[in-house]
Coordinates of C-alpha atoms and ligand atoms in Angstrom, one line a residue:
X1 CA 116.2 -59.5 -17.8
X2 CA 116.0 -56.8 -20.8
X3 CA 117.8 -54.4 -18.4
X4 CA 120.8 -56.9 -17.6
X5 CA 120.9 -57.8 -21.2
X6 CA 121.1 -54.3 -22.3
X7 CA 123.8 -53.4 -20.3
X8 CA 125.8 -56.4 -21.4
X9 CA 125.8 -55.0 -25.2
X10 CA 126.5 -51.7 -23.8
X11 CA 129.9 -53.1 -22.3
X12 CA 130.6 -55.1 -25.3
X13 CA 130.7 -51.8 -27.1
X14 CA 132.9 -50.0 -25.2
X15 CA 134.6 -52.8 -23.2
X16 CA 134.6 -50.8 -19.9
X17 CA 132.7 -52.0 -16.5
X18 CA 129.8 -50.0 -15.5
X19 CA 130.1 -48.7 -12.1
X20 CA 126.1 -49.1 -12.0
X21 CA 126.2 -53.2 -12.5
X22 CA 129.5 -53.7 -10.3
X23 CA 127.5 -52.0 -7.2
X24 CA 129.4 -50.4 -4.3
X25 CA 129.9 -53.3 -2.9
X26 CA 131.3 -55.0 -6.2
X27 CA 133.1 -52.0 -6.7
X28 CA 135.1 -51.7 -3.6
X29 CA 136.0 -55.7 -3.6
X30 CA 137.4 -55.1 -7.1
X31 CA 139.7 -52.0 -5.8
X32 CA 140.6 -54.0 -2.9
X33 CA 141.3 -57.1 -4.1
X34 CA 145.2 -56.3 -4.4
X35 CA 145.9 -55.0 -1.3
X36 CA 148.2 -56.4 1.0
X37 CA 149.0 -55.9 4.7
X38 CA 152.4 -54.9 6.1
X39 CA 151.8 -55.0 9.3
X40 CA 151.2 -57.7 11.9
X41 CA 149.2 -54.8 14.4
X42 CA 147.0 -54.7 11.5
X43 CA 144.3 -57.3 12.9
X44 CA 141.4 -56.3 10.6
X45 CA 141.7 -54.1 7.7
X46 CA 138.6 -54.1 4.9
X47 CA 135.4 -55.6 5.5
X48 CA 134.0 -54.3 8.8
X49 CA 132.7 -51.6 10.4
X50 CA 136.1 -50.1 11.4
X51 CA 139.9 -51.6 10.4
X52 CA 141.9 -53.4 14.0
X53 CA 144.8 -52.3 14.6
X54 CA 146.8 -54.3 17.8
X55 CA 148.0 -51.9 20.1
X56 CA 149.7 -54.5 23.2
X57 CA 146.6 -55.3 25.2
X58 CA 143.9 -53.4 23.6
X59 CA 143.2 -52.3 20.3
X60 CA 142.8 -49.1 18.0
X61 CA 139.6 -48.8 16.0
X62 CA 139.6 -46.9 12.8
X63 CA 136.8 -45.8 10.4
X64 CA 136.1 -43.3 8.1
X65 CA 132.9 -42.3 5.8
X66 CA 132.1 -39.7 3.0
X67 CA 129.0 -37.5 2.6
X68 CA 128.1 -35.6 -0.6
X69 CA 126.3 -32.9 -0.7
X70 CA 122.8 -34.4 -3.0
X71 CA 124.2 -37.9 -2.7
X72 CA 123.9 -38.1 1.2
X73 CA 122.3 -35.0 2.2
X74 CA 120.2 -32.3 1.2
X75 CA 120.5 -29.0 2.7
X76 CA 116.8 -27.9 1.4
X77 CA 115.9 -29.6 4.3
X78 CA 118.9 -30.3 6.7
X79 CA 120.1 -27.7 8.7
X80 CA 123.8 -27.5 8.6
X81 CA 124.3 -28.0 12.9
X82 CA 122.3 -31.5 12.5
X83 CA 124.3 -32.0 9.6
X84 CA 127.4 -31.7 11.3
X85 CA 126.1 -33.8 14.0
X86 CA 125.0 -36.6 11.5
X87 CA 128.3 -36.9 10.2
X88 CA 130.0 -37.1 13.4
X89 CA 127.1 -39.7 14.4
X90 CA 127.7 -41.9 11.8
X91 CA 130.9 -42.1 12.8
X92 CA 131.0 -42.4 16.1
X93 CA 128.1 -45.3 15.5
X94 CA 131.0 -47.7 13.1
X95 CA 133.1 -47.6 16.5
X96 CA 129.8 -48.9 18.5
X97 CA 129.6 -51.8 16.2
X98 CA 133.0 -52.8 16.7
X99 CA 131.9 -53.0 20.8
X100 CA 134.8 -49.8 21.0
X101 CA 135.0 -46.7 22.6
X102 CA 134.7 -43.6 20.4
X103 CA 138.3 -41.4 21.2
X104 CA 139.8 -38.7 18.1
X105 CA 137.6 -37.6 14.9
X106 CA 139.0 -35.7 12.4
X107 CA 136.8 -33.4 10.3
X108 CA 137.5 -32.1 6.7
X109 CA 135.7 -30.1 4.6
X110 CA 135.5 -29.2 0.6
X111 CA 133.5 -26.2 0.1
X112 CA 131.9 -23.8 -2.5
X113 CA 131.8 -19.9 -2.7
X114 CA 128.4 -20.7 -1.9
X115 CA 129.1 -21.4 1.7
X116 CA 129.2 -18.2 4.3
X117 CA 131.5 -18.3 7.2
X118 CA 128.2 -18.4 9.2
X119 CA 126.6 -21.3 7.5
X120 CA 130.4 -23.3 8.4
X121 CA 130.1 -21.7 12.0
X122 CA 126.6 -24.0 12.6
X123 CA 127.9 -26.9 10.8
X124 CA 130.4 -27.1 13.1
X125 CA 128.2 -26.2 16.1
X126 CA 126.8 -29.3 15.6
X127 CA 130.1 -31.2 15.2
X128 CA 130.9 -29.9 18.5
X129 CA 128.0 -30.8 20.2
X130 CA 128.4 -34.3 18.9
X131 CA 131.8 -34.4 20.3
X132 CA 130.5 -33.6 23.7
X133 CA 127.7 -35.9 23.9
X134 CA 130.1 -38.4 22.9
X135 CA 133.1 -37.5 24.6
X136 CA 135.0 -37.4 21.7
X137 CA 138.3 -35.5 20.8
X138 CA 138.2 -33.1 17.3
X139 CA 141.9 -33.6 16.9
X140 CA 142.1 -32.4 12.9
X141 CA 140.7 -32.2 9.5
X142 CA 141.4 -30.6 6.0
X143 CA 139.7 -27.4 4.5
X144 CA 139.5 -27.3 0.9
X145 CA 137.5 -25.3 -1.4
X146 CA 135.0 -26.8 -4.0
X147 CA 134.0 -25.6 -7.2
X148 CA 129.9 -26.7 -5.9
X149 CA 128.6 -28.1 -3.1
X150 CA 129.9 -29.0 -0.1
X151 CA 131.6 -32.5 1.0
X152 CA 132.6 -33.5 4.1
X153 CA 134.9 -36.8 5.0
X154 CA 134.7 -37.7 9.0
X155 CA 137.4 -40.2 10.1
X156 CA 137.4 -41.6 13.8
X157 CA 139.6 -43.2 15.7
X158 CA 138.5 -45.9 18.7
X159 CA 139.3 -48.6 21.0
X160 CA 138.5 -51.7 23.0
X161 CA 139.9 -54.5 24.9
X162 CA 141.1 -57.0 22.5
X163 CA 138.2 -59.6 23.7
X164 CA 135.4 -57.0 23.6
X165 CA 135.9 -56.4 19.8
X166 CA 133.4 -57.7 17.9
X167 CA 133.6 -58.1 14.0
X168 CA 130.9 -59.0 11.6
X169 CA 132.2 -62.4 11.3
X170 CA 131.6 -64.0 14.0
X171 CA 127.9 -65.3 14.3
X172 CA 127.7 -69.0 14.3
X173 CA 125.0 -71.0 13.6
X174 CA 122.0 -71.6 16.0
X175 CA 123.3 -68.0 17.4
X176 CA 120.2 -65.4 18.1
X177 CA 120.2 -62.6 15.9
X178 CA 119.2 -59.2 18.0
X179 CA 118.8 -55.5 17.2
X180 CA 118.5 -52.7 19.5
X181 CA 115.6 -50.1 19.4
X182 CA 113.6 -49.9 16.0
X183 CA 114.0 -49.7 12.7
X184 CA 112.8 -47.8 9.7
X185 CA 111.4 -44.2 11.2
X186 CA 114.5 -42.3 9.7
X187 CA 113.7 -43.5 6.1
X188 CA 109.7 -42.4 6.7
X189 CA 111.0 -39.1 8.0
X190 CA 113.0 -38.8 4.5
X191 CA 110.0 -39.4 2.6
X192 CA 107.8 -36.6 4.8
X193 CA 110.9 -34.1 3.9
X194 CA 111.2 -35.2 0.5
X195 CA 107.2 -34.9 0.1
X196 CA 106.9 -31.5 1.8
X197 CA 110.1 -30.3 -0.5
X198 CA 108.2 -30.7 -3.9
X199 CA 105.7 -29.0 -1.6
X200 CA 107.7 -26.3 -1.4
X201 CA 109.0 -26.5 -4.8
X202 CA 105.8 -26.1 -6.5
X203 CA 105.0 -23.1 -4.3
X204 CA 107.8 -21.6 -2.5
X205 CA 105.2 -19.7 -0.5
X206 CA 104.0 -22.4 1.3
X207 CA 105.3 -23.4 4.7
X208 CA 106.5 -27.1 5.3
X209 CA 103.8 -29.1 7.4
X210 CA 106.0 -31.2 9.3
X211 CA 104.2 -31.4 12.2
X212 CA 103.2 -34.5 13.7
X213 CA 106.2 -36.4 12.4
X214 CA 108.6 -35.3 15.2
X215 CA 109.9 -39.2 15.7
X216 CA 110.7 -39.9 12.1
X217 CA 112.1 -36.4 11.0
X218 CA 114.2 -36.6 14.2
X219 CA 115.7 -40.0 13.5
X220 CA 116.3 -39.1 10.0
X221 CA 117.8 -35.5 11.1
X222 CA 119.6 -36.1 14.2
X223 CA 120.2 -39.7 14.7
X224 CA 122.4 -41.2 17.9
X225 CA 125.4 -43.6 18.2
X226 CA 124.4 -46.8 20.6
X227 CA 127.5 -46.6 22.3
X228 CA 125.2 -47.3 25.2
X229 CA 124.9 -50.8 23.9
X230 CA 128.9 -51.2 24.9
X231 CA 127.7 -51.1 29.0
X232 CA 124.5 -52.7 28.8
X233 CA 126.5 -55.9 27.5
X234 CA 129.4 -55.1 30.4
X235 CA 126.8 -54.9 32.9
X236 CA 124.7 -58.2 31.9
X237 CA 127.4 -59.9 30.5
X238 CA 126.5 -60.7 27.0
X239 CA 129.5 -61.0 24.7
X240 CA 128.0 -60.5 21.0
X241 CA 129.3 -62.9 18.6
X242 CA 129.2 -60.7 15.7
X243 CA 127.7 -56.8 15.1
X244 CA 127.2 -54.4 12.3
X245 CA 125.6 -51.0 12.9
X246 CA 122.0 -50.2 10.6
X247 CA 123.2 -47.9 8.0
X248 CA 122.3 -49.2 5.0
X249 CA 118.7 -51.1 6.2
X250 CA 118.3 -54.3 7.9
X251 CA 118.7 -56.8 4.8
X252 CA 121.6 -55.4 3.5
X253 CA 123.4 -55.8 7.5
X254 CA 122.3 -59.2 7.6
X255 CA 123.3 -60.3 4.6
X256 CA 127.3 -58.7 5.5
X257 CA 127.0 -60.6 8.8
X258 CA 125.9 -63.5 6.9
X259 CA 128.7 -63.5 4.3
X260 CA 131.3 -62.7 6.4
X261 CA 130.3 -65.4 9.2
X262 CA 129.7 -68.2 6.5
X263 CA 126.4 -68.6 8.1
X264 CA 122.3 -68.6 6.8
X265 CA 120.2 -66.8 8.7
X266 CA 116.4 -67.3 9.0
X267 CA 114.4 -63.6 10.1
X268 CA 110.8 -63.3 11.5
X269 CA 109.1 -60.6 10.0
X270 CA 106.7 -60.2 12.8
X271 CA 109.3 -59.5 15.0
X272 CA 111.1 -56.5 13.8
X273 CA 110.8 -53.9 16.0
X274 CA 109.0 -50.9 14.5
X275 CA 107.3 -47.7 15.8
X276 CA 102.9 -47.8 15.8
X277 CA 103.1 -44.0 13.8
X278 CA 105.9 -45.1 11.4
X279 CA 104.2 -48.2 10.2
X280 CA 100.9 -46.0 9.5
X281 CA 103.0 -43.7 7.7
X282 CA 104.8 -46.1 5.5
X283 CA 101.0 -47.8 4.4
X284 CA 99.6 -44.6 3.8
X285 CA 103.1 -44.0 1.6
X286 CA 102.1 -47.7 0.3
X287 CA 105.3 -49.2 1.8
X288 CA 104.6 -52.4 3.1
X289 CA 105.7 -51.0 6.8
X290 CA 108.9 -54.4 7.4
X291 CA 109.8 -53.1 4.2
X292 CA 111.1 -49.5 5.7
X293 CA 112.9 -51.1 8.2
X294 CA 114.6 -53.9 5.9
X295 CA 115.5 -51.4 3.1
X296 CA 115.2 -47.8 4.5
X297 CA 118.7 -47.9 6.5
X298 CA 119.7 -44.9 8.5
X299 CA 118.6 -45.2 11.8
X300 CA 122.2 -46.3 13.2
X301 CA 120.6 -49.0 15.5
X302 CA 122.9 -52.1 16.4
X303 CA 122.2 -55.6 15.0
X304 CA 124.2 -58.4 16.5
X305 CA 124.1 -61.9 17.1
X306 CA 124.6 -63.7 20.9
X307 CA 124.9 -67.2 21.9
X308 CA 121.7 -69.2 22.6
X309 CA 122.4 -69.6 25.7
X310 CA 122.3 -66.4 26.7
X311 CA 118.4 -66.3 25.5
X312 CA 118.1 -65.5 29.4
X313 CA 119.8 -62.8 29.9
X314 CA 118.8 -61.0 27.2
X315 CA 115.2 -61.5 26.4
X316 CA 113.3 -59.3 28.7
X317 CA 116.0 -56.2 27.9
X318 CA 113.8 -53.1 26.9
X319 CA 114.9 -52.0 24.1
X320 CA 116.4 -55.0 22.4
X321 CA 114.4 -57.0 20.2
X322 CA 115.5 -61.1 19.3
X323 CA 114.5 -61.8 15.5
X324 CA 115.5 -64.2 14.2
X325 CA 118.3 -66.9 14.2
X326 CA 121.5 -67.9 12.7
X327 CA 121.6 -71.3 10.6
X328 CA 124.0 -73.3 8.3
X329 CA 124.4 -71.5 5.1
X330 CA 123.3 -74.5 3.6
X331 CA 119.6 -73.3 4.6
X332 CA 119.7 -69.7 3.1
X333 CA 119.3 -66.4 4.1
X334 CA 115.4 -66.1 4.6
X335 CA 112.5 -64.0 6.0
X336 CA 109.4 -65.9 7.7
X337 CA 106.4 -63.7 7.2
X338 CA 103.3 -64.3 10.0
X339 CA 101.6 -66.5 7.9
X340 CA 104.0 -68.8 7.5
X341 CA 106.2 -68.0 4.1
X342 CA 109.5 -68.3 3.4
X343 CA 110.9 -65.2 1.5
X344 CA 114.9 -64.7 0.2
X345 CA 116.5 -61.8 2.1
X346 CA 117.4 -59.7 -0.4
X347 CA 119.1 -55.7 -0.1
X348 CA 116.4 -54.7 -2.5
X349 CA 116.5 -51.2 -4.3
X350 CA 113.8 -48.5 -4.1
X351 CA 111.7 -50.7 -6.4
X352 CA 111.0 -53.5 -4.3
X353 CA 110.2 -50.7 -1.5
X354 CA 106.2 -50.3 -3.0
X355 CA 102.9 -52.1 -2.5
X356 CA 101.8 -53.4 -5.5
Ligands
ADP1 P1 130.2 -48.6 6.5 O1 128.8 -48.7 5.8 O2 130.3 -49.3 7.8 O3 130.7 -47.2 6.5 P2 131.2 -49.4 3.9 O4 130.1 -50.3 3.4 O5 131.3 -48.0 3.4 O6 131.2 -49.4 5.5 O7 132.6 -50.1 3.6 C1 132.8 -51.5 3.7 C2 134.3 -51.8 3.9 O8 135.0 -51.4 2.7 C3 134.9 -51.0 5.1 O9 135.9 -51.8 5.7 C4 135.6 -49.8 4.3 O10 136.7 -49.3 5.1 C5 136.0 -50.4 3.0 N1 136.1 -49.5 1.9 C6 135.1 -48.7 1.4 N2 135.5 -48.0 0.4 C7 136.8 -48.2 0.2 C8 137.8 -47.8 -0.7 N3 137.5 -46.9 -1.7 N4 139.1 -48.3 -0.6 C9 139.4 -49.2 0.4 N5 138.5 -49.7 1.3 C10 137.2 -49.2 1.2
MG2 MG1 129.0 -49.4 9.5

């Protein structure tokens, strides 16, 4: 309350909007909210994982992301070859949730003095081993130099049949709400590699102990796409209603399918799908362990929404877990914990992210 109302005088003095209250969110609606479209190929431009362009009887998929150097990653920890193939990753993973093929990247790069040619030669290693997991072209990029730090803007290009894609707007209510693998290991392995960096920090001779926390450094060091996901639909024939990819944490997906589907949604906690080790880590951390997966983000799973009646063919699928359920918008966004409560779905900040 003090905080809001603070900020309020603050923007009476100067008249200017904080970027802090708009959000990114608020922010990019209020750059966006002028734009116009052109072009009649252009099916889907802001708002989803990837724009949809219409290309006769499929279309092109086209995304793009940023990553800072100390805003998205920090090379105290990160190797530069799983850097490179994070940012292809992330990528690659905004095509999966459209249901589309990866096909082109491009790959720029602003960099400082600080940088030698052989630090840029393993960045790109792992850009190119990215490429080849994926099957994905490196057709371009830009090279720029920086006056500190390095930044590095991926942009990918995709397609799919024009009845395979699948946009974050489609989920209907009564429709099952699904995620592939489980959630909330990459933002634990974040907090072991932040830990053992003030380690380090404090006493520069000490070595990292980052043993024992292979799953979760991995995830948050070397994630994957699910373009897997694409078949395994194909070959049982599920067609998703609506998809996002996990980037940002579980709450803050479902509430973007929500909004953009004009749909509620009602979660079970008990069911979101989490590794044994992680939720350990994430008490002894004194996370509440659903909380890591709702508000960690990072671990590029897929979450989508099907049908009801395909309940069949898709609850005994390894790997994919069913959570929850889509209702009218008129019964809110909520989480039902195991004993029964009924909790708002919020995308809470780091706050919200400790037992009390
Ligand atoms: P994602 O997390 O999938 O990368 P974002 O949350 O970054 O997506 O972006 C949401 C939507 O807003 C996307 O359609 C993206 O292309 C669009 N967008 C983000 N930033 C800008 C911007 N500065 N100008 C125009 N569109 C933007
Ligand atoms: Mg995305």
């Amino acid at each position: 309350m003090y905080e809001k109302k603070d900020k309020k005088t603050a923007e009476a003095k100067t008249g200017l909007t904080s970027l802090a209250e708009l959000g990114e969110f608020g922010l990019i609606d209020r750059l966006t909210k002028n734009v116009k479209y052109y072009h009649p190929e252009t099916l889907k431009g802001i708002g989803d994982d990837a724009a949809v362009m219409d290309a006769g009887d499929k279309v092109i998929l086209f995304s793009t992301d940023l990553l800072v150097e100390g805003i998205h990653f920090d090379l105290t920890y990160m190797p530069l070859k799983h850097l490179g193939y994070k940012a292809a990753v992330v990528n690659i993973s905004d095509i999966a949730a459209m249901n589309g093929i990866p096909k082109q990247m491009t790959f720029s790069l602003a960099v400082s003095s600080r940088f030698s040619a052989e630090a840029l030669d393993e960045l790109y290693t792992g850009v190119i081993m990215a490429c080849e997991k994926y099957k994905v072209d490196l057709v371009g990029g830009d090279t720029s130099s920086n006056i500190k730090g390095l930044m590095i803007s991926v942009s990918i290009l995709g397609e799919a049949k024009k009845e395979e894609v699948c946009y974050r707007s489609g989920a209907r209510s009564g429709d099952l709400l699904c995620v592939t693998g489980d959630l909330g290991s990459a933002y634990i392995g974040l907090l072991v590699l932040e830990r053992e960096k003030s380690v380090f920090q404090v006493d520069p001779n000490m070595q990292p102990e980052l043993t024992g926390f292979d799953y979760q450094i991995g995830r948050q060091l070397r994630p994957e796409a699910r373009t897997d996901i694409r078949n395994l639909f194909i070959g049982t024939g599920i067609s998703p209603t609506s998809m996002i990819d996990i980037s940002d944490g579980l709450a803050s997906e479902i509430l973007h399918i929500c909004k953009q589907s004009g749909v509620g949604c009602k979660l079970f906690e008990g069911k979101i799908p989490m590794d044994e080790h992680t939720r350990e880590l994430a008490k002894e951390y004194k996370i509440i362990p659903s909380v890591a997966a709702l508000s960690g983000g990072e671990d590029y799973e897929l979450l989508f929404t099907v049908k009801q009646e395909d309940y069949e063919k898709i609850k005994d699928i390894a790997g994919i877990s069913i959570i929850g359920h889509m209702t009218a918008p008129s019964e809110g966004k909520v989480m039902i914990t195991p004993d029964g409560k009924s909790i708002p779905i919020t995308a809470q900040g780091w706050d919200g992210m400790r037992i009390r």
